[in-house]
Amino acid sequence: MIPPTLTKSATDETSLDFPDHALARVRDILKARRNFDIGSYKDKYLKRRIAIRVRATHSATADAYCELVARNEGELELLVKGLTIHVSQFFRNRPTFEKLGEEVLPALFERLRCDGRDHVTFWSVGCASGEEPYSLAIILRDSFGEELKQFKVSLVATDINEGILNAARTGAYSPERLAEVPAGVKERYFSPVGDRFLLAPAVREMVEFRRSDLFNPDSSIESDLILCRNVLIYFERGEQARILHGFASSLRTGGVLVLGKAETLVGEVRQRFTTLCPVERIYQKSRFSVY
């Protein structure tokens, strides 16, 4: 039998015919060595990302790459990084952040006042290198100074990759990550250091980064607003529904969920939310849920 090698296809000129048995072995290695379960990810996504590492390591076959991952800690770490890092920018899809700053957050804080609450929790899921939660922190500092005095604000950002979380805590970014930063914000909150920009400590200190697995119920965080953008697209539909039900359970009544532009509510979980903004994929946990 001819071993699986790099092939060309109409959809991906450098795709890999990565067989199911090799993918299963990679899953076993990641689960055993990193406690990272990739069983819920879409196979097509996994094979595409693994193929990048196969090419980078010049592995002749899928089985040869599996052997490399099994014995080489460095390659195992690079594979985890390749599977979990989703490139982002500050204020990515600016209209979403504008909607949050102009409408969603003012309404949220007003509701908390009416409810007599003195604390609020924001949760950024799949935060990667931190651009999303830091963008929210900047909005809070710039537009909600009084609320920051009035409420105890917890801004928690989670990801499964501890290495990328350490990078997020450092807060140093290449110029292209700041391409969408509004005028004046860059000057106020970023300092050039060599070929990168360092985020101000005052903003970095607002965000708590934690390692978390979306599929571990013990990792859920009771929240008033959840940002989970461009994460669900990597999972099968059934797992998307499972994650969304978890978010609905984690949100306090009236809490807000923000998804990515290519994502939406699926299945029965739609009954647990009302739509605040269909264009920006912003939803609110219903006060009258059937669950």
PDB file of C-alpha atoms in Angstrom:
ATOM      1  CA  MET A   1       0.000   0.000   0.000  1.00  0.00           C
ATOM      2  CA  ILE A   2       1.294   3.468  -0.867  1.00  0.00           C
ATOM      3  CA  PRO A   3       1.756   5.452   2.367  1.00  0.00           C
ATOM      4  CA  PRO A   4      -0.277   8.677   2.742  1.00  0.00           C
ATOM      5  CA  THR A   5       1.724  11.655   1.539  1.00  0.00           C
ATOM      6  CA  LEU A   6       1.122  15.254   0.619  1.00  0.00           C
ATOM      7  CA  THR A   7      -1.309  15.547  -2.267  1.00  0.00           C
ATOM      8  CA  LYS A   8      -2.927  18.375  -4.176  1.00  0.00           C
ATOM      9  CA  SER A   9      -6.646  18.932  -4.375  1.00  0.00           C
ATOM     10  CA  ALA A  10      -9.031  21.408  -5.913  1.00  0.00           C
ATOM     11  CA  THR A  11      -9.741  23.022  -2.568  1.00  0.00           C
ATOM     12  CA  ASP A  12      -6.281  23.029  -1.005  1.00  0.00           C
ATOM     13  CA  GLU A  13      -3.194  22.782  -3.174  1.00  0.00           C
ATOM     14  CA  THR A  14      -1.082  21.567  -0.282  1.00  0.00           C
ATOM     15  CA  SER A  15      -3.573  19.465   1.629  1.00  0.00           C
ATOM     16  CA  LEU A  16      -2.595  16.225   3.277  1.00  0.00           C
ATOM     17  CA  ASP A  17      -4.406  12.957   2.832  1.00  0.00           C
ATOM     18  CA  PHE A  18      -4.116  12.416   6.571  1.00  0.00           C
ATOM     19  CA  PRO A  19      -5.829   9.078   7.245  1.00  0.00           C
ATOM     20  CA  ASP A  20      -8.260   8.476  10.065  1.00  0.00           C
ATOM     21  CA  HIS A  21      -5.990   6.004  11.862  1.00  0.00           C
ATOM     22  CA  ALA A  22      -3.220   8.621  12.057  1.00  0.00           C
ATOM     23  CA  LEU A  23      -5.655  11.260  13.265  1.00  0.00           C
ATOM     24  CA  ALA A  24      -6.838   8.853  15.960  1.00  0.00           C
ATOM     25  CA  ARG A  25      -3.252   8.356  17.092  1.00  0.00           C
ATOM     26  CA  VAL A  26      -2.661  12.101  17.277  1.00  0.00           C
ATOM     27  CA  ARG A  27      -5.820  12.389  19.397  1.00  0.00           C
ATOM     28  CA  ASP A  28      -4.522   9.714  21.777  1.00  0.00           C
ATOM     29  CA  ILE A  29      -1.129  11.401  22.103  1.00  0.00           C
ATOM     30  CA  LEU A  30      -2.632  14.810  22.828  1.00  0.00           C
ATOM     31  CA  LYS A  31      -5.052  13.386  25.379  1.00  0.00           C
ATOM     32  CA  ALA A  32      -2.388  11.355  27.175  1.00  0.00           C
ATOM     33  CA  ARG A  33       0.427  13.915  27.119  1.00  0.00           C
ATOM     34  CA  ARG A  34      -1.410  17.252  27.312  1.00  0.00           C
ATOM     35  CA  ASN A  35      -4.896  16.300  28.547  1.00  0.00           C
ATOM     36  CA  PHE A  36      -6.133  18.021  25.386  1.00  0.00           C
ATOM     37  CA  ASP A  37      -9.162  16.305  23.835  1.00  0.00           C
ATOM     38  CA  ILE A  38      -9.580  17.193  20.163  1.00  0.00           C
ATOM     39  CA  GLY A  39     -12.397  14.724  19.614  1.00  0.00           C
ATOM     40  CA  SER A  40     -14.972  17.506  19.253  1.00  0.00           C
ATOM     41  CA  TYR A  41     -13.110  19.444  16.566  1.00  0.00           C
ATOM     42  CA  LYS A  42     -14.093  19.117  12.922  1.00  0.00           C
ATOM     43  CA  ASP A  43     -11.940  16.489  11.192  1.00  0.00           C
ATOM     44  CA  LYS A  44     -11.396  18.748   8.191  1.00  0.00           C
ATOM     45  CA  TYR A  45     -10.029  21.502  10.416  1.00  0.00           C
ATOM     46  CA  LEU A  46      -7.764  19.109  12.317  1.00  0.00           C
ATOM     47  CA  LYS A  47      -6.330  17.548   9.177  1.00  0.00           C
ATOM     48  CA  ARG A  48      -5.686  20.955   7.643  1.00  0.00           C
ATOM     49  CA  ARG A  49      -3.850  22.220  10.734  1.00  0.00           C
ATOM     50  CA  ILE A  50      -1.878  19.004  11.218  1.00  0.00           C
ATOM     51  CA  ALA A  51      -0.888  19.114   7.556  1.00  0.00           C
ATOM     52  CA  ILE A  52       0.854  22.421   8.201  1.00  0.00           C
ATOM     53  CA  ARG A  53       3.046  20.751  10.826  1.00  0.00           C
ATOM     54  CA  VAL A  54       3.693  17.736   8.561  1.00  0.00           C
ATOM     55  CA  ARG A  55       5.010  20.050   5.867  1.00  0.00           C
ATOM     56  CA  ALA A  56       6.993  22.137   8.345  1.00  0.00           C
ATOM     57  CA  THR A  57       8.760  19.051   9.697  1.00  0.00           C
ATOM     58  CA  HIS A  58       9.288  17.511   6.233  1.00  0.00           C
ATOM     59  CA  SER A  59       7.690  14.288   7.425  1.00  0.00           C
ATOM     60  CA  ALA A  60       7.386  11.860   4.530  1.00  0.00           C
ATOM     61  CA  THR A  61       4.155  10.232   5.720  1.00  0.00           C
ATOM     62  CA  ALA A  62       1.376  10.709   8.229  1.00  0.00           C
ATOM     63  CA  ASP A  63       2.694   7.783  10.261  1.00  0.00           C
ATOM     64  CA  ALA A  64       6.168   9.322  10.305  1.00  0.00           C
ATOM     65  CA  TYR A  65       4.696  12.519  11.702  1.00  0.00           C
ATOM     66  CA  CYS A  66       2.856  10.562  14.387  1.00  0.00           C
ATOM     67  CA  GLU A  67       6.164   8.997  15.432  1.00  0.00           C
ATOM     68  CA  LEU A  68       7.735  12.453  15.624  1.00  0.00           C
ATOM     69  CA  VAL A  69       4.922  13.825  17.808  1.00  0.00           C
ATOM     70  CA  ALA A  70       5.121  10.771  20.066  1.00  0.00           C
ATOM     71  CA  ARG A  71       8.806  11.221  20.851  1.00  0.00           C
ATOM     72  CA  ASN A  72       9.464  14.963  20.470  1.00  0.00           C
ATOM     73  CA  GLU A  73       8.141  17.311  23.163  1.00  0.00           C
ATOM     74  CA  GLY A  74       8.988  20.375  21.114  1.00  0.00           C
ATOM     75  CA  GLU A  75       6.920  19.238  18.145  1.00  0.00           C
ATOM     76  CA  LEU A  76       4.066  18.229  20.417  1.00  0.00           C
ATOM     77  CA  GLU A  77       3.988  21.749  21.837  1.00  0.00           C
ATOM     78  CA  LEU A  78       4.079  23.277  18.347  1.00  0.00           C
ATOM     79  CA  LEU A  79       1.187  21.064  17.295  1.00  0.00           C
ATOM     80  CA  VAL A  80      -0.915  22.156  20.279  1.00  0.00           C
ATOM     81  CA  LYS A  81      -0.096  25.751  19.436  1.00  0.00           C
ATOM     82  CA  GLY A  82      -1.060  25.214  15.806  1.00  0.00           C
ATOM     83  CA  LEU A  83      -4.393  23.668  16.726  1.00  0.00           C
ATOM     84  CA  THR A  84      -5.422  26.275  19.280  1.00  0.00           C
ATOM     85  CA  ILE A  85      -4.067  29.652  18.157  1.00  0.00           C
ATOM     86  CA  HIS A  86      -6.639  31.636  16.228  1.00  0.00           C
ATOM     87  CA  VAL A  87      -5.049  34.834  14.924  1.00  0.00           C
ATOM     88  CA  SER A  88      -6.819  37.928  16.189  1.00  0.00           C
ATOM     89  CA  GLN A  89      -6.518  41.683  16.323  1.00  0.00           C
ATOM     90  CA  PHE A  90      -7.489  44.396  18.748  1.00  0.00           C
ATOM     91  CA  PHE A  91     -11.065  45.537  18.062  1.00  0.00           C
ATOM     92  CA  ARG A  92     -11.495  42.877  15.387  1.00  0.00           C
ATOM     93  CA  ASN A  93     -14.821  43.597  13.634  1.00  0.00           C
ATOM     94  CA  ARG A  94     -15.034  47.071  15.128  1.00  0.00           C
ATOM     95  CA  PRO A  95     -18.834  47.385  14.707  1.00  0.00           C
ATOM     96  CA  THR A  96     -19.233  44.626  17.305  1.00  0.00           C
ATOM     97  CA  PHE A  97     -17.196  46.552  19.875  1.00  0.00           C
ATOM     98  CA  GLU A  98     -18.986  49.789  18.961  1.00  0.00           C
ATOM     99  CA  LYS A  99     -22.327  48.096  19.602  1.00  0.00           C
ATOM    100  CA  LEU A 100     -21.033  46.843  22.945  1.00  0.00           C
ATOM    101  CA  GLY A 101     -19.752  50.253  24.020  1.00  0.00           C
ATOM    102  CA  GLU A 102     -22.705  52.296  22.806  1.00  0.00           C
ATOM    103  CA  GLU A 103     -25.680  50.058  23.618  1.00  0.00           C
ATOM    104  CA  VAL A 104     -25.015  46.700  25.260  1.00  0.00           C
ATOM    105  CA  LEU A 105     -22.763  47.728  28.148  1.00  0.00           C
ATOM    106  CA  PRO A 106     -24.795  50.817  29.159  1.00  0.00           C
ATOM    107  CA  ALA A 107     -27.952  48.683  29.279  1.00  0.00           C
ATOM    108  CA  LEU A 108     -26.116  45.955  31.203  1.00  0.00           C
ATOM    109  CA  PHE A 109     -24.817  48.326  33.870  1.00  0.00           C
ATOM    110  CA  GLU A 110     -28.228  49.993  34.202  1.00  0.00           C
ATOM    111  CA  ARG A 111     -29.887  46.613  34.731  1.00  0.00           C
ATOM    112  CA  LEU A 112     -27.310  45.727  37.390  1.00  0.00           C
ATOM    113  CA  ARG A 113     -28.042  49.004  39.191  1.00  0.00           C
ATOM    114  CA  CYS A 114     -31.760  48.254  39.137  1.00  0.00           C
ATOM    115  CA  ASP A 115     -31.067  44.788  40.518  1.00  0.00           C
ATOM    116  CA  GLY A 116     -28.931  46.223  43.315  1.00  0.00           C
ATOM    117  CA  ARG A 117     -25.806  44.406  42.121  1.00  0.00           C
ATOM    118  CA  ASP A 118     -22.330  45.690  42.919  1.00  0.00           C
ATOM    119  CA  HIS A 119     -20.272  43.254  40.829  1.00  0.00           C
ATOM    120  CA  VAL A 120     -20.116  42.207  37.179  1.00  0.00           C
ATOM    121  CA  THR A 121     -18.256  39.415  35.407  1.00  0.00           C
ATOM    122  CA  PHE A 122     -17.098  39.376  31.793  1.00  0.00           C
ATOM    123  CA  TRP A 123     -15.781  36.145  30.273  1.00  0.00           C
ATOM    124  CA  SER A 124     -13.723  36.014  27.070  1.00  0.00           C
ATOM    125  CA  VAL A 125     -13.650  32.409  25.808  1.00  0.00           C
ATOM    126  CA  GLY A 126     -10.894  31.158  23.499  1.00  0.00           C
ATOM    127  CA  CYS A 127      -9.015  34.390  24.096  1.00  0.00           C
ATOM    128  CA  ALA A 128      -5.783  33.276  22.349  1.00  0.00           C
ATOM    129  CA  SER A 129      -3.176  36.028  22.759  1.00  0.00           C
ATOM    130  CA  GLY A 130      -5.515  38.412  24.572  1.00  0.00           C
ATOM    131  CA  GLU A 131      -6.573  40.993  21.988  1.00  0.00           C
ATOM    132  CA  GLU A 132     -10.292  40.482  22.610  1.00  0.00           C
ATOM    133  CA  PRO A 133     -10.416  40.815  26.418  1.00  0.00           C
ATOM    134  CA  TYR A 134      -7.921  43.668  26.326  1.00  0.00           C
ATOM    135  CA  SER A 135     -10.112  45.469  23.760  1.00  0.00           C
ATOM    136  CA  LEU A 136     -13.043  45.161  26.157  1.00  0.00           C
ATOM    137  CA  ALA A 137     -10.861  46.403  29.018  1.00  0.00           C
ATOM    138  CA  ILE A 138      -9.918  49.487  26.982  1.00  0.00           C
ATOM    139  CA  ILE A 139     -13.592  50.241  26.283  1.00  0.00           C
ATOM    140  CA  LEU A 140     -14.361  49.962  29.981  1.00  0.00           C
ATOM    141  CA  ARG A 141     -11.513  52.317  30.915  1.00  0.00           C
ATOM    142  CA  ASP A 142     -12.370  54.857  28.229  1.00  0.00           C
ATOM    143  CA  SER A 143     -16.160  54.933  28.504  1.00  0.00           C
ATOM    144  CA  PHE A 144     -17.188  53.451  31.830  1.00  0.00           C
ATOM    145  CA  GLY A 145     -14.970  55.093  34.425  1.00  0.00           C
ATOM    146  CA  GLU A 146     -17.827  55.681  36.860  1.00  0.00           C
ATOM    147  CA  GLU A 147     -18.979  52.079  36.527  1.00  0.00           C
ATOM    148  CA  LEU A 148     -15.477  50.829  37.261  1.00  0.00           C
ATOM    149  CA  LYS A 149     -15.690  52.749  40.542  1.00  0.00           C
ATOM    150  CA  GLN A 150     -19.228  51.615  41.306  1.00  0.00           C
ATOM    151  CA  PHE A 151     -18.891  47.926  40.461  1.00  0.00           C
ATOM    152  CA  LYS A 152     -16.359  45.249  41.210  1.00  0.00           C
ATOM    153  CA  VAL A 153     -15.450  44.217  37.676  1.00  0.00           C
ATOM    154  CA  SER A 154     -14.028  40.777  36.904  1.00  0.00           C
ATOM    155  CA  LEU A 155     -12.728  40.295  33.371  1.00  0.00           C
ATOM    156  CA  VAL A 156     -11.659  36.670  32.917  1.00  0.00           C
ATOM    157  CA  ALA A 157     -10.075  35.347  29.709  1.00  0.00           C
ATOM    158  CA  THR A 158      -9.643  31.634  29.077  1.00  0.00           C
ATOM    159  CA  ASP A 159      -7.909  29.416  26.570  1.00  0.00           C
ATOM    160  CA  ILE A 160      -6.661  25.834  26.550  1.00  0.00           C
ATOM    161  CA  ASN A 161      -3.083  26.699  25.558  1.00  0.00           C
ATOM    162  CA  GLU A 162      -0.978  27.769  28.543  1.00  0.00           C
ATOM    163  CA  GLY A 163       1.832  28.978  26.286  1.00  0.00           C
ATOM    164  CA  ILE A 164      -0.360  31.470  24.450  1.00  0.00           C
ATOM    165  CA  LEU A 165      -1.864  32.604  27.753  1.00  0.00           C
ATOM    166  CA  ASN A 166       1.626  33.486  28.977  1.00  0.00           C
ATOM    167  CA  ALA A 167       2.120  35.546  25.816  1.00  0.00           C
ATOM    168  CA  ALA A 168      -1.203  37.276  26.462  1.00  0.00           C
ATOM    169  CA  ARG A 169      -0.148  38.169  29.992  1.00  0.00           C
ATOM    170  CA  THR A 170       2.997  39.820  28.599  1.00  0.00           C
ATOM    171  CA  GLY A 171       0.881  42.079  26.377  1.00  0.00           C
ATOM    172  CA  ALA A 172       3.420  42.665  23.577  1.00  0.00           C
ATOM    173  CA  TYR A 173       2.071  42.759  20.019  1.00  0.00           C
ATOM    174  CA  SER A 174       3.267  43.175  16.461  1.00  0.00           C
ATOM    175  CA  PRO A 175       1.988  46.247  14.557  1.00  0.00           C
ATOM    176  CA  GLU A 176      -0.512  44.303  12.422  1.00  0.00           C
ATOM    177  CA  ARG A 177      -2.408  43.272  15.558  1.00  0.00           C
ATOM    178  CA  LEU A 178      -3.153  46.974  16.168  1.00  0.00           C
ATOM    179  CA  ALA A 179      -4.457  47.732  12.668  1.00  0.00           C
ATOM    180  CA  GLU A 180      -8.062  48.189  13.886  1.00  0.00           C
ATOM    181  CA  VAL A 181      -7.245  50.171  17.029  1.00  0.00           C
ATOM    182  CA  PRO A 182      -9.253  53.446  17.067  1.00  0.00           C
ATOM    183  CA  ALA A 183      -7.496  56.771  16.770  1.00  0.00           C
ATOM    184  CA  GLY A 184      -5.929  57.891  20.036  1.00  0.00           C
ATOM    185  CA  VAL A 185      -6.161  54.505  21.725  1.00  0.00           C
ATOM    186  CA  LYS A 186      -2.789  53.395  20.399  1.00  0.00           C
ATOM    187  CA  GLU A 187      -1.107  56.499  21.766  1.00  0.00           C
ATOM    188  CA  ARG A 188      -2.795  56.185  25.163  1.00  0.00           C
ATOM    189  CA  TYR A 189      -2.315  52.516  25.822  1.00  0.00           C
ATOM    190  CA  PHE A 190       0.606  51.193  23.773  1.00  0.00           C
ATOM    191  CA  SER A 191       4.324  51.908  23.966  1.00  0.00           C
ATOM    192  CA  PRO A 192       6.755  50.926  21.185  1.00  0.00           C
ATOM    193  CA  VAL A 193       9.405  48.454  22.352  1.00  0.00           C
ATOM    194  CA  GLY A 194      11.664  47.394  19.507  1.00  0.00           C
ATOM    195  CA  ASP A 195       9.484  46.072  16.702  1.00  0.00           C
ATOM    196  CA  ARG A 196       6.486  45.474  18.977  1.00  0.00           C
ATOM    197  CA  PHE A 197       3.999  47.467  21.046  1.00  0.00           C
ATOM    198  CA  LEU A 198       3.593  46.894  24.778  1.00  0.00           C
ATOM    199  CA  LEU A 199       0.143  47.320  26.308  1.00  0.00           C
ATOM    200  CA  ALA A 200      -0.073  49.589  29.354  1.00  0.00           C
ATOM    201  CA  PRO A 201       0.039  47.811  32.731  1.00  0.00           C
ATOM    202  CA  ALA A 202      -3.205  49.525  33.773  1.00  0.00           C
ATOM    203  CA  VAL A 203      -5.058  47.599  31.053  1.00  0.00           C
ATOM    204  CA  ARG A 204      -3.167  44.329  31.480  1.00  0.00           C
ATOM    205  CA  GLU A 205      -4.003  44.294  35.184  1.00  0.00           C
ATOM    206  CA  MET A 206      -7.730  44.356  34.426  1.00  0.00           C
ATOM    207  CA  VAL A 207      -7.686  40.904  32.801  1.00  0.00           C
ATOM    208  CA  GLU A 208      -7.214  37.591  34.579  1.00  0.00           C
ATOM    209  CA  PHE A 209      -6.037  34.810  32.249  1.00  0.00           C
ATOM    210  CA  ARG A 210      -6.838  31.190  33.084  1.00  0.00           C
ATOM    211  CA  ARG A 211      -6.317  27.883  31.335  1.00  0.00           C
ATOM    212  CA  SER A 212      -9.684  26.287  30.629  1.00  0.00           C
ATOM    213  CA  ASP A 213     -11.208  23.522  28.524  1.00  0.00           C
ATOM    214  CA  LEU A 214     -14.573  24.385  26.961  1.00  0.00           C
ATOM    215  CA  PHE A 215     -15.783  20.832  27.493  1.00  0.00           C
ATOM    216  CA  ASN A 216     -14.970  20.704  31.197  1.00  0.00           C
ATOM    217  CA  PRO A 217     -18.071  21.767  33.175  1.00  0.00           C
ATOM    218  CA  ASP A 218     -15.883  22.669  36.135  1.00  0.00           C
ATOM    219  CA  SER A 219     -14.258  25.398  34.037  1.00  0.00           C
ATOM    220  CA  SER A 220     -17.458  27.386  33.481  1.00  0.00           C
ATOM    221  CA  ILE A 221     -17.669  30.889  34.932  1.00  0.00           C
ATOM    222  CA  GLU A 222     -20.869  32.533  36.132  1.00  0.00           C
ATOM    223  CA  SER A 223     -20.994  35.638  33.957  1.00  0.00           C
ATOM    224  CA  ASP A 224     -22.968  38.697  32.898  1.00  0.00           C
ATOM    225  CA  LEU A 225     -21.413  38.818  29.430  1.00  0.00           C
ATOM    226  CA  ILE A 226     -19.632  36.119  27.445  1.00  0.00           C
ATOM    227  CA  LEU A 227     -17.504  36.829  24.385  1.00  0.00           C
ATOM    228  CA  CYS A 228     -16.933  33.704  22.306  1.00  0.00           C
ATOM    229  CA  ARG A 229     -16.145  34.812  18.777  1.00  0.00           C
ATOM    230  CA  ASN A 230     -14.756  32.629  16.009  1.00  0.00           C
ATOM    231  CA  VAL A 231     -14.439  29.590  18.279  1.00  0.00           C
ATOM    232  CA  LEU A 232     -17.580  27.575  17.541  1.00  0.00           C
ATOM    233  CA  ILE A 233     -16.724  27.328  13.827  1.00  0.00           C
ATOM    234  CA  TYR A 234     -14.031  24.757  14.622  1.00  0.00           C
ATOM    235  CA  PHE A 235     -16.485  22.306  16.205  1.00  0.00           C
ATOM    236  CA  GLU A 236     -19.141  19.946  14.907  1.00  0.00           C
ATOM    237  CA  ARG A 237     -22.751  21.138  15.184  1.00  0.00           C
ATOM    238  CA  GLY A 238     -23.590  18.834  18.086  1.00  0.00           C
ATOM    239  CA  GLU A 239     -20.631  20.119  20.071  1.00  0.00           C
ATOM    240  CA  GLN A 240     -21.570  23.698  19.225  1.00  0.00           C
ATOM    241  CA  ALA A 241     -24.980  23.086  20.796  1.00  0.00           C
ATOM    242  CA  ARG A 242     -23.342  21.557  23.854  1.00  0.00           C
ATOM    243  CA  ILE A 243     -21.072  24.588  24.279  1.00  0.00           C
ATOM    244  CA  LEU A 244     -23.949  27.036  23.813  1.00  0.00           C
ATOM    245  CA  HIS A 245     -26.087  25.252  26.411  1.00  0.00           C
ATOM    246  CA  GLY A 246     -23.116  25.553  28.747  1.00  0.00           C
ATOM    247  CA  PHE A 247     -22.953  29.292  28.104  1.00  0.00           C
ATOM    248  CA  ALA A 248     -26.681  29.666  28.729  1.00  0.00           C
ATOM    249  CA  SER A 249     -26.249  27.922  32.069  1.00  0.00           C
ATOM    250  CA  SER A 250     -23.215  30.077  32.954  1.00  0.00           C
ATOM    251  CA  LEU A 251     -24.923  33.379  32.142  1.00  0.00           C
ATOM    252  CA  ARG A 252     -26.927  35.083  34.822  1.00  0.00           C
ATOM    253  CA  THR A 253     -30.497  35.901  33.831  1.00  0.00           C
ATOM    254  CA  GLY A 254     -30.397  38.727  31.296  1.00  0.00           C
ATOM    255  CA  GLY A 255     -26.736  38.076  30.572  1.00  0.00           C
ATOM    256  CA  VAL A 256     -25.333  38.690  27.098  1.00  0.00           C
ATOM    257  CA  LEU A 257     -23.617  36.323  24.656  1.00  0.00           C
ATOM    258  CA  VAL A 258     -21.525  37.633  21.753  1.00  0.00           C
ATOM    259  CA  LEU A 259     -20.597  35.233  18.926  1.00  0.00           C
ATOM    260  CA  GLY A 260     -18.546  35.689  15.767  1.00  0.00           C
ATOM    261  CA  LYS A 261     -20.012  36.950  12.492  1.00  0.00           C
ATOM    262  CA  ALA A 262     -19.894  33.438  10.987  1.00  0.00           C
ATOM    263  CA  GLU A 263     -21.605  31.849  13.994  1.00  0.00           C
ATOM    264  CA  THR A 264     -25.151  31.621  15.281  1.00  0.00           C
ATOM    265  CA  LEU A 265     -27.301  29.815  17.822  1.00  0.00           C
ATOM    266  CA  VAL A 266     -28.129  26.242  16.840  1.00  0.00           C
ATOM    267  CA  GLY A 267     -30.861  23.791  17.770  1.00  0.00           C
ATOM    268  CA  GLU A 268     -32.929  23.988  20.936  1.00  0.00           C
ATOM    269  CA  VAL A 269     -30.520  26.420  22.602  1.00  0.00           C
ATOM    270  CA  ARG A 270     -32.225  29.196  20.599  1.00  0.00           C
ATOM    271  CA  GLN A 271     -35.120  28.929  23.065  1.00  0.00           C
ATOM    272  CA  ARG A 272     -32.823  30.065  25.857  1.00  0.00           C
ATOM    273  CA  PHE A 273     -31.911  33.394  24.224  1.00  0.00           C
ATOM    274  CA  THR A 274     -33.481  36.441  22.638  1.00  0.00           C
ATOM    275  CA  THR A 275     -31.682  38.306  19.859  1.00  0.00           C
ATOM    276  CA  LEU A 276     -30.338  41.770  20.651  1.00  0.00           C
ATOM    277  CA  CYS A 277     -28.485  42.348  17.378  1.00  0.00           C
ATOM    278  CA  PRO A 278     -28.641  39.745  14.588  1.00  0.00           C
ATOM    279  CA  VAL A 279     -25.987  41.508  12.503  1.00  0.00           C
ATOM    280  CA  GLU A 280     -23.373  41.460  15.279  1.00  0.00           C
ATOM    281  CA  ARG A 281     -24.551  38.080  16.651  1.00  0.00           C
ATOM    282  CA  ILE A 282     -25.410  39.444  20.111  1.00  0.00           C
ATOM    283  CA  TYR A 283     -27.930  37.533  22.214  1.00  0.00           C
ATOM    284  CA  GLN A 284     -29.437  37.843  25.681  1.00  0.00           C
ATOM    285  CA  LYS A 285     -30.319  35.004  28.021  1.00  0.00           C
ATOM    286  CA  SER A 286     -34.092  34.883  28.251  1.00  0.00           C
ATOM    287  CA  ARG A 287     -35.726  35.596  31.569  1.00  0.00           C
ATOM    288  CA  PHE A 288     -38.330  32.975  30.737  1.00  0.00           C
ATOM    289  CA  SER A 289     -36.416  29.872  29.673  1.00  0.00           C
ATOM    290  CA  VAL A 290     -37.943  26.454  29.154  1.00  0.00           C
ATOM    291  CA  TYR A 291     -34.876  24.914  30.837  1.00  0.00           C
TER     292      TYR A 291
END
